[in-house]
Amino acid sequence: MRASALAHTAFIVLTLALLSPAMAADEHDPNVKGLYLMTDYPAVTIRPGTTSNIPLRLQNYGLAPDRYQLSVSGVPSGWTATILGGGQPVAAAMPAPDKDVTLQLRLDVPANSKLDQQTLTVEAKGQGNQTILPIQVALAKELPAKLTVKAQLPSLRGSPKSNFEYTLSIKNDSGRNLNVSFSAQAPENFETSFTEAYGSQELSSIPIDAGQSKDVKLKVRPPSTIDAGHFPVAVTVKAEDASANVDLALDVVGEPQLQVAGRDGLLSARAVAAKQTSIPIVVTNSGSAPAENVKLSASSPSGWKVTFDPATIDRLVPGKDAEVQALVTPSDKSLAGDYMVSVRANSRGENASSQFRITVNTSTVWGMAGAGVIGIALLLMLGAVARFGRR
């Protein structure tokens, strides 16, 4: 019995703990009761010639539902003040008990309005309750355009074959919409282009609404022959009389560049069918970083055998070369003539290849056998001529 009571008590405590956040969210001070018009911004600044929307709330604390007529007083001559609800003009609102109705005060201010401060009064009036909300409106001249630009990753690292991509966030901090242009200053022979943040369309400018931000991408491609080093890139964004800058950088690391040729640059050799021939192959690293674990391979005619000694070059520093032997054995069925063998060198994605012309001669044994057969055939032919010629 005692265990059952404890379990029941624990269940009640857990239930109250789960319900307490929701109950707290709906609770309000019981001493606060009545009808209220509220806004987060009771004093605003507007530029003449523009339209501004001020958010409002009509709050009912503990009152029975009622229809409240809405109005705005103190509107200067030439101004237009409209109360909006649900995106359209409204003249009345009816908040439920302990609920509110979201409204907006839309102000259209003529461009020739004097730069004075005005006080407008919004009123909600029902059968037995009413409330007012004074809103101060100051008029200010047009502020100068203001831009900011930031890079998510201002410094990138890659090889000369890399495409460096920077994401730039451009913000329009001015009070009006702007058409923002951009440019990049990079070292000579570097390619730069701006594109949409989620697209490939190249851009030279982009419209940005007042107070909003947009992202663009800058792609920088260095020349493939560039040496390793640190390179700066300066980005400038402009709109009217405003500009902003951000400094970027890219670090180009060295990479190997392989070349394959024969000794003294020769790309031809001779071989004999069914016999192994050693052909010297020279692998050169003309890049800016060591080539590690360089592997040799070949593509050859059907039936041929090609191996390398050694099959792997452990390390080849820039500006140096290494010689290996290609052990080529043509097929025993190869006829005399020229054949092509492709030799490749590969080092972690960096590769090079060359075509070698291999001239194949048939074996001298088969040549002597062929000559013997031809000699016998000639003797037989001469004998036949001599025999039948006497007749």
Short mmCIF file of C-alpha atoms in Angstrom, two decimals:
data_model
loop_
_atom_site.label_atom_id
_atom_site.label_comp_id
_atom_site.label_asym_id
_atom_site.label_seq_id
_atom_site.Cartn_x
_atom_site.Cartn_y
_atom_site.Cartn_z
CA MET A 1 0.00 0.00 0.00
CA ARG A 2 2.78 2.42 0.93
CA ALA A 3 4.60 1.72 -2.37
CA SER A 4 1.38 2.34 -4.32
CA ALA A 5 0.86 5.70 -2.59
CA LEU A 6 4.42 6.76 -3.32
CA ALA A 7 4.04 5.86 -6.97
CA HIS A 8 0.79 7.82 -7.18
CA THR A 9 2.43 10.87 -5.59
CA ALA A 10 5.39 10.66 -7.97
CA PHE A 11 2.98 10.52 -10.93
CA ILE A 12 1.21 13.69 -9.77
CA VAL A 13 4.50 15.52 -9.25
CA LEU A 14 5.73 14.52 -12.71
CA THR A 15 2.46 15.60 -14.34
CA LEU A 16 2.57 19.01 -12.64
CA ALA A 17 6.22 19.42 -13.70
CA LEU A 18 5.33 18.74 -17.33
CA LEU A 19 2.32 21.05 -17.30
CA SER A 20 3.95 23.94 -15.43
CA PRO A 21 5.80 25.47 -18.49
CA ALA A 22 2.57 25.60 -20.50
CA MET A 23 0.66 27.01 -17.56
CA ALA A 24 3.33 29.62 -16.95
CA ALA A 25 3.24 30.66 -20.60
CA ASP A 26 -0.49 31.44 -20.35
CA GLU A 27 -0.30 33.11 -16.98
CA HIS A 28 -0.24 36.89 -16.52
CA ASP A 29 -0.26 39.15 -13.52
CA PRO A 30 -3.82 38.94 -12.09
CA ASN A 31 -3.52 42.57 -11.00
CA VAL A 32 -3.28 43.61 -14.65
CA LYS A 33 -6.76 43.86 -16.15
CA GLY A 34 -8.25 45.88 -18.93
CA LEU A 35 -7.64 46.86 -22.55
CA TYR A 36 -4.25 47.99 -23.83
CA LEU A 37 -2.78 49.20 -27.10
CA MET A 38 0.94 48.37 -27.24
CA THR A 39 3.91 48.57 -29.59
CA ASP A 40 7.59 47.68 -29.36
CA TYR A 41 8.54 51.01 -30.98
CA PRO A 42 6.56 54.01 -29.58
CA ALA A 43 9.06 56.47 -31.11
CA VAL A 44 10.25 56.08 -34.71
CA THR A 45 12.15 58.03 -37.36
CA ILE A 46 10.86 58.14 -40.94
CA ARG A 47 12.36 59.58 -44.09
CA PRO A 48 9.99 61.85 -46.08
CA GLY A 49 8.72 60.28 -49.28
CA THR A 50 8.60 56.76 -47.83
CA THR A 51 6.10 54.35 -46.30
CA SER A 52 6.61 52.88 -42.84
CA ASN A 53 4.74 50.17 -40.94
CA ILE A 54 4.66 50.27 -37.12
CA PRO A 55 3.61 47.00 -35.41
CA LEU A 56 0.75 47.25 -32.85
CA ARG A 57 -1.06 44.87 -30.48
CA LEU A 58 -4.53 45.29 -28.99
CA GLN A 59 -4.39 43.27 -25.74
CA ASN A 60 -7.41 42.11 -23.71
CA TYR A 61 -6.66 41.19 -20.09
CA GLY A 62 -9.65 39.58 -18.36
CA LEU A 63 -12.42 41.43 -20.21
CA ALA A 64 -15.41 40.02 -22.01
CA PRO A 65 -15.21 40.07 -25.82
CA ASP A 66 -16.19 43.41 -27.28
CA ARG A 67 -16.00 45.27 -30.57
CA TYR A 68 -13.44 48.08 -30.44
CA GLN A 69 -13.48 50.88 -32.98
CA LEU A 70 -10.00 51.84 -34.21
CA SER A 71 -8.92 55.36 -35.16
CA VAL A 72 -5.82 57.57 -35.53
CA SER A 73 -5.74 61.27 -34.59
CA GLY A 74 -3.10 63.96 -34.89
CA VAL A 75 -2.24 63.01 -38.49
CA PRO A 76 -0.54 66.00 -40.23
CA SER A 77 -2.00 67.38 -43.44
CA GLY A 78 -0.92 65.37 -46.47
CA TRP A 79 -0.01 62.29 -44.45
CA THR A 80 -1.94 59.04 -44.75
CA ALA A 81 -2.40 56.83 -41.66
CA THR A 82 -4.00 53.40 -42.13
CA ILE A 83 -4.54 50.65 -39.57
CA LEU A 84 -3.94 47.21 -41.02
CA GLY A 85 -5.02 43.82 -39.75
CA GLY A 86 -4.12 40.63 -41.57
CA GLY A 87 -2.52 42.71 -44.31
CA GLN A 88 -5.61 44.78 -45.14
CA PRO A 89 -7.21 47.99 -43.77
CA VAL A 90 -9.45 47.42 -40.73
CA ALA A 91 -11.72 49.76 -38.71
CA ALA A 92 -12.39 47.56 -35.68
CA ALA A 93 -10.93 44.63 -33.75
CA MET A 94 -12.28 42.09 -31.21
CA PRO A 95 -9.64 40.41 -29.01
CA ALA A 96 -10.74 37.38 -26.99
CA PRO A 97 -10.23 37.36 -23.20
CA ASP A 98 -6.52 37.22 -22.33
CA LYS A 99 -5.63 37.34 -26.04
CA ASP A 100 -4.34 40.02 -28.37
CA VAL A 101 -4.93 41.09 -31.96
CA THR A 102 -1.93 41.96 -34.14
CA LEU A 103 -2.24 45.23 -36.04
CA GLN A 104 -0.05 47.62 -38.03
CA LEU A 105 -0.06 51.39 -38.38
CA ARG A 106 0.93 52.28 -41.93
CA LEU A 107 2.21 55.82 -42.47
CA ASP A 108 2.67 57.37 -45.92
CA VAL A 109 4.70 60.57 -45.55
CA PRO A 110 4.94 63.05 -48.46
CA ALA A 111 8.40 63.89 -49.77
CA ASN A 112 7.91 67.63 -49.09
CA SER A 113 7.04 67.21 -45.40
CA LYS A 114 8.84 69.48 -42.94
CA LEU A 115 11.42 67.85 -40.72
CA ASP A 116 9.35 68.23 -37.56
CA GLN A 117 8.44 65.75 -34.84
CA GLN A 118 4.79 64.70 -34.79
CA THR A 119 2.70 62.80 -32.25
CA LEU A 120 -0.01 60.51 -33.57
CA THR A 121 -2.55 58.88 -31.26
CA VAL A 122 -4.04 55.47 -31.96
CA GLU A 123 -7.32 54.75 -30.15
CA ALA A 124 -9.41 51.62 -29.59
CA LYS A 125 -12.92 52.37 -28.20
CA GLY A 126 -15.63 49.87 -27.16
CA GLN A 127 -18.92 49.92 -25.24
CA GLY A 128 -17.35 50.39 -21.82
CA ASN A 129 -13.61 50.38 -22.37
CA GLN A 130 -11.15 52.33 -24.42
CA THR A 131 -7.38 52.78 -24.71
CA ILE A 132 -4.99 55.10 -26.51
CA LEU A 133 -1.35 54.82 -27.65
CA PRO A 134 0.70 57.93 -28.48
CA ILE A 135 3.41 57.39 -31.11
CA GLN A 136 6.14 59.94 -31.72
CA VAL A 137 7.22 60.24 -35.35
CA ALA A 138 10.37 62.17 -36.23
CA LEU A 139 11.29 63.02 -39.81
CA ALA A 140 14.92 62.90 -40.91
CA LYS A 141 16.80 63.66 -44.08
CA GLU A 142 18.00 60.86 -46.26
CA LEU A 143 21.01 59.21 -44.67
CA PRO A 144 24.07 58.39 -46.82
CA ALA A 145 24.37 54.86 -48.15
CA LYS A 146 26.37 52.46 -45.98
CA LEU A 147 27.77 49.05 -46.88
CA THR A 148 29.64 46.31 -45.06
CA VAL A 149 31.23 43.17 -46.49
CA LYS A 150 32.59 40.14 -44.67
CA ALA A 151 34.17 36.88 -45.80
CA GLN A 152 33.30 33.62 -44.07
CA LEU A 153 36.79 32.21 -44.76
CA PRO A 154 39.16 35.02 -45.76
CA SER A 155 42.23 32.78 -46.27
CA LEU A 156 42.28 29.57 -48.33
CA ARG A 157 44.96 27.02 -49.26
CA GLY A 158 45.33 24.87 -52.37
CA SER A 159 47.40 23.87 -55.37
CA PRO A 160 47.86 25.80 -58.65
CA LYS A 161 45.09 23.62 -60.12
CA SER A 162 42.62 24.56 -57.37
CA ASN A 163 39.64 26.89 -57.70
CA PHE A 164 39.56 29.10 -54.61
CA GLU A 165 35.98 30.02 -53.61
CA TYR A 166 35.17 32.71 -51.03
CA THR A 167 31.67 33.36 -49.68
CA LEU A 168 31.09 37.09 -49.13
CA SER A 169 28.21 38.53 -47.11
CA ILE A 170 27.27 42.06 -48.23
CA LYS A 171 24.95 44.11 -46.02
CA ASN A 172 23.06 47.27 -46.93
CA ASP A 173 23.10 49.29 -43.70
CA SER A 174 21.44 52.34 -45.28
CA GLY A 175 17.80 53.31 -45.19
CA ARG A 176 17.09 52.66 -48.87
CA ASN A 177 17.47 49.93 -51.45
CA LEU A 178 20.79 49.82 -53.27
CA ASN A 179 22.25 48.23 -56.37
CA VAL A 180 25.66 47.02 -55.18
CA SER A 181 28.53 46.36 -57.59
CA PHE A 182 31.72 44.45 -56.75
CA SER A 183 35.24 44.01 -58.07
CA ALA A 184 38.37 42.07 -57.11
CA GLN A 185 42.03 42.98 -57.44
CA ALA A 186 44.23 39.90 -57.77
CA PRO A 187 47.83 39.27 -58.90
CA GLU A 188 48.60 39.26 -62.61
CA ASN A 189 47.16 36.36 -64.65
CA PHE A 190 44.79 35.35 -61.82
CA GLU A 191 41.19 34.82 -62.99
CA THR A 192 38.37 36.19 -60.79
CA SER A 193 34.59 36.00 -61.10
CA PHE A 194 31.56 36.65 -58.88
CA THR A 195 28.58 34.30 -58.90
CA GLU A 196 25.33 33.79 -57.03
CA ALA A 197 25.65 32.12 -53.64
CA TYR A 198 23.67 29.10 -54.88
CA GLY A 199 24.20 29.19 -58.62
CA SER A 200 26.71 29.53 -61.41
CA GLN A 201 25.48 32.73 -63.06
CA GLU A 202 28.28 35.32 -63.11
CA LEU A 203 27.43 38.73 -61.64
CA SER A 204 28.82 42.25 -61.63
CA SER A 205 26.18 43.74 -59.29
CA ILE A 206 23.23 42.72 -57.15
CA PRO A 207 20.22 44.60 -55.65
CA ILE A 208 20.04 44.60 -51.84
CA ASP A 209 17.05 45.96 -49.90
CA ALA A 210 17.54 48.41 -47.05
CA GLY A 211 18.81 46.69 -43.91
CA GLN A 212 19.20 43.34 -45.69
CA SER A 213 22.19 41.13 -46.54
CA LYS A 214 23.01 38.93 -49.51
CA ASP A 215 25.75 36.37 -50.10
CA VAL A 216 27.83 36.10 -53.27
CA LYS A 217 30.76 33.87 -54.17
CA LEU A 218 34.13 35.00 -55.45
CA LYS A 219 36.04 32.41 -57.48
CA VAL A 220 39.78 32.88 -57.91
CA ARG A 221 41.82 30.68 -60.21
CA PRO A 222 45.61 31.08 -60.28
CA PRO A 223 47.65 30.32 -63.42
CA SER A 224 48.73 26.67 -63.56
CA THR A 225 52.40 27.71 -63.83
CA ILE A 226 52.36 29.76 -60.62
CA ASP A 227 55.00 29.02 -58.01
CA ALA A 228 54.10 28.27 -54.43
CA GLY A 229 53.50 31.36 -52.31
CA HIS A 230 51.11 33.69 -50.48
CA PHE A 231 48.93 35.91 -52.69
CA PRO A 232 46.55 38.72 -51.60
CA VAL A 233 43.17 39.50 -53.17
CA ALA A 234 41.29 42.74 -52.39
CA VAL A 235 37.50 42.95 -52.84
CA THR A 236 35.62 46.25 -53.11
CA VAL A 237 31.83 46.67 -53.05
CA LYS A 238 30.24 49.96 -54.11
CA ALA A 239 26.82 51.62 -54.26
CA GLU A 240 26.31 55.32 -54.96
CA ASP A 241 28.65 57.18 -52.57
CA ALA A 242 29.32 54.20 -50.28
CA SER A 243 31.97 51.51 -50.49
CA ALA A 244 33.41 48.73 -48.35
CA ASN A 245 36.47 46.50 -48.64
CA VAL A 246 37.64 43.13 -47.47
CA ASP A 247 41.10 41.60 -47.80
CA LEU A 248 41.42 37.95 -48.81
CA ALA A 249 44.40 35.67 -49.28
CA LEU A 250 45.23 32.39 -50.94
CA ASP A 251 48.20 30.18 -50.19
CA VAL A 252 49.38 28.19 -53.20
CA VAL A 253 51.29 25.08 -52.23
CA GLY A 254 53.76 23.39 -54.58
CA GLU A 255 52.93 20.25 -56.53
CA PRO A 256 54.92 17.82 -58.66
CA GLN A 257 54.79 17.86 -62.46
CA LEU A 258 55.98 14.70 -64.15
CA GLN A 259 57.36 14.09 -67.65
CA VAL A 260 58.19 10.77 -69.30
CA ALA A 261 60.69 10.29 -72.14
CA GLY A 262 63.44 8.00 -73.30
CA ARG A 263 67.11 8.57 -72.69
CA ASP A 264 68.26 11.72 -74.52
CA GLY A 265 64.60 12.43 -75.31
CA LEU A 266 64.21 9.45 -77.66
CA LEU A 267 60.73 7.98 -78.00
CA SER A 268 61.64 4.95 -80.12
CA ALA A 269 63.42 1.63 -79.63
CA ARG A 270 63.96 -1.76 -81.25
CA ALA A 271 62.93 -5.18 -79.98
CA VAL A 272 62.81 -8.76 -81.15
CA ALA A 273 59.70 -10.91 -81.08
CA ALA A 274 59.55 -13.24 -78.06
CA LYS A 275 62.73 -11.71 -76.58
CA GLN A 276 63.04 -9.28 -73.67
CA THR A 277 64.54 -5.90 -74.49
CA SER A 278 65.59 -3.27 -71.93
CA ILE A 279 64.59 0.26 -72.88
CA PRO A 280 65.75 3.20 -70.67
CA ILE A 281 62.90 5.46 -69.47
CA VAL A 282 63.60 8.85 -67.89
CA VAL A 283 61.02 10.35 -65.46
CA THR A 284 61.49 14.06 -64.71
CA ASN A 285 59.85 16.22 -62.03
CA SER A 286 59.59 19.78 -63.38
CA GLY A 287 57.14 20.90 -60.66
CA SER A 288 57.61 22.76 -57.38
CA ALA A 289 57.14 19.91 -54.89
CA PRO A 290 58.59 16.39 -54.53
CA ALA A 291 56.81 13.52 -56.23
CA GLU A 292 56.34 10.63 -53.81
CA ASN A 293 55.85 6.97 -54.66
CA VAL A 294 55.96 7.37 -58.46
CA LYS A 295 54.56 4.21 -60.04
CA LEU A 296 55.33 3.10 -63.61
CA SER A 297 52.85 1.27 -65.83
CA ALA A 298 52.34 0.61 -69.54
CA SER A 299 49.75 -0.16 -72.20
CA SER A 300 51.02 -2.48 -74.92
CA PRO A 301 49.74 -4.63 -77.81
CA SER A 302 47.98 -7.90 -76.99
CA GLY A 303 50.32 -10.67 -75.95
CA TRP A 304 53.17 -8.33 -75.05
CA LYS A 305 54.77 -8.20 -71.63
CA VAL A 306 56.07 -4.91 -70.16
CA THR A 307 57.56 -4.57 -66.67
CA PHE A 308 59.75 -1.94 -65.04
CA ASP A 309 62.93 -2.12 -62.99
CA PRO A 310 62.35 -0.55 -60.54
CA ALA A 311 58.55 -0.42 -60.73
CA THR A 312 58.35 2.50 -58.24
CA ILE A 313 60.44 5.62 -57.66
CA ASP A 314 60.23 6.37 -53.94
CA ARG A 315 60.88 10.12 -54.18
CA LEU A 316 61.68 12.53 -57.00
CA VAL A 317 62.56 16.07 -55.95
CA PRO A 318 61.80 19.11 -58.15
CA GLY A 319 64.22 19.66 -61.03
CA LYS A 320 65.56 16.12 -60.91
CA ASP A 321 65.01 13.00 -62.98
CA ALA A 322 65.33 9.27 -62.48
CA GLU A 323 65.98 6.48 -64.98
CA VAL A 324 64.22 3.14 -64.94
CA GLN A 325 64.37 0.23 -67.34
CA ALA A 326 61.30 -0.83 -69.26
CA LEU A 327 61.60 -4.58 -69.88
CA VAL A 328 59.65 -5.15 -73.10
CA THR A 329 58.92 -8.61 -74.50
CA PRO A 330 56.93 -8.61 -77.76
CA SER A 331 54.61 -11.53 -78.44
CA ASP A 332 56.12 -14.49 -80.26
CA LYS A 333 53.40 -13.96 -82.86
CA SER A 334 54.43 -10.36 -83.55
CA LEU A 335 55.20 -9.65 -87.17
CA ALA A 336 58.01 -7.36 -88.17
CA GLY A 337 56.94 -3.72 -88.03
CA ASP A 338 56.30 -0.76 -85.76
CA TYR A 339 54.17 -0.95 -82.59
CA MET A 340 53.13 1.67 -80.02
CA VAL A 341 53.63 1.27 -76.27
CA SER A 342 52.30 3.89 -73.83
CA VAL A 343 54.39 4.41 -70.67
CA ARG A 344 52.77 6.18 -67.69
CA ALA A 345 54.11 7.61 -64.42
CA ASN A 346 51.68 8.35 -61.58
CA SER A 347 52.21 10.03 -58.20
CA ARG A 348 49.13 10.66 -56.02
CA GLY A 349 46.97 12.05 -58.78
CA GLU A 350 49.77 13.70 -60.77
CA ASN A 351 50.50 11.67 -63.88
CA ALA A 352 52.27 11.85 -67.23
CA SER A 353 52.59 9.53 -70.21
CA SER A 354 54.41 9.17 -73.52
CA GLN A 355 54.01 6.99 -76.59
CA PHE A 356 57.04 4.92 -77.61
CA ARG A 357 57.41 3.45 -81.11
CA ILE A 358 58.84 -0.06 -80.87
CA THR A 359 60.23 -1.52 -84.10
CA VAL A 360 60.00 -5.33 -83.94
CA ASN A 361 62.31 -7.63 -85.85
CA THR A 362 61.64 -11.36 -86.12
CA SER A 363 64.07 -13.80 -84.52
CA THR A 364 67.24 -14.69 -86.48
CA VAL A 365 66.48 -18.40 -85.97
CA TRP A 366 63.24 -18.02 -87.78
CA GLY A 367 65.04 -15.91 -90.36
CA MET A 368 67.59 -18.66 -91.01
CA ALA A 369 64.83 -21.25 -91.17
CA GLY A 370 62.96 -19.11 -93.63
CA ALA A 371 66.08 -18.64 -95.72
CA GLY A 372 66.63 -22.42 -95.72
CA VAL A 373 63.09 -23.06 -96.90
CA ILE A 374 63.51 -20.48 -99.63
CA GLY A 375 66.86 -22.06 -100.66
CA ILE A 376 65.35 -25.55 -100.89
CA ALA A 377 62.48 -24.22 -102.93
CA LEU A 378 64.92 -22.58 -105.36
CA LEU A 379 66.94 -25.79 -105.73
CA LEU A 380 63.81 -27.78 -106.46
CA MET A 381 62.72 -25.23 -108.99
CA LEU A 382 66.13 -25.23 -110.72
CA GLY A 383 66.13 -29.03 -110.81
CA ALA A 384 62.73 -29.10 -112.38
CA VAL A 385 63.77 -26.59 -115.00
CA ALA A 386 66.91 -28.55 -115.86
CA ARG A 387 65.03 -31.85 -116.15
CA PHE A 388 62.13 -30.70 -118.20
CA GLY A 389 64.25 -28.29 -120.18
CA ARG A 390 66.22 -31.19 -121.91
CA ARG A 391 63.00 -32.55 -123.27
#
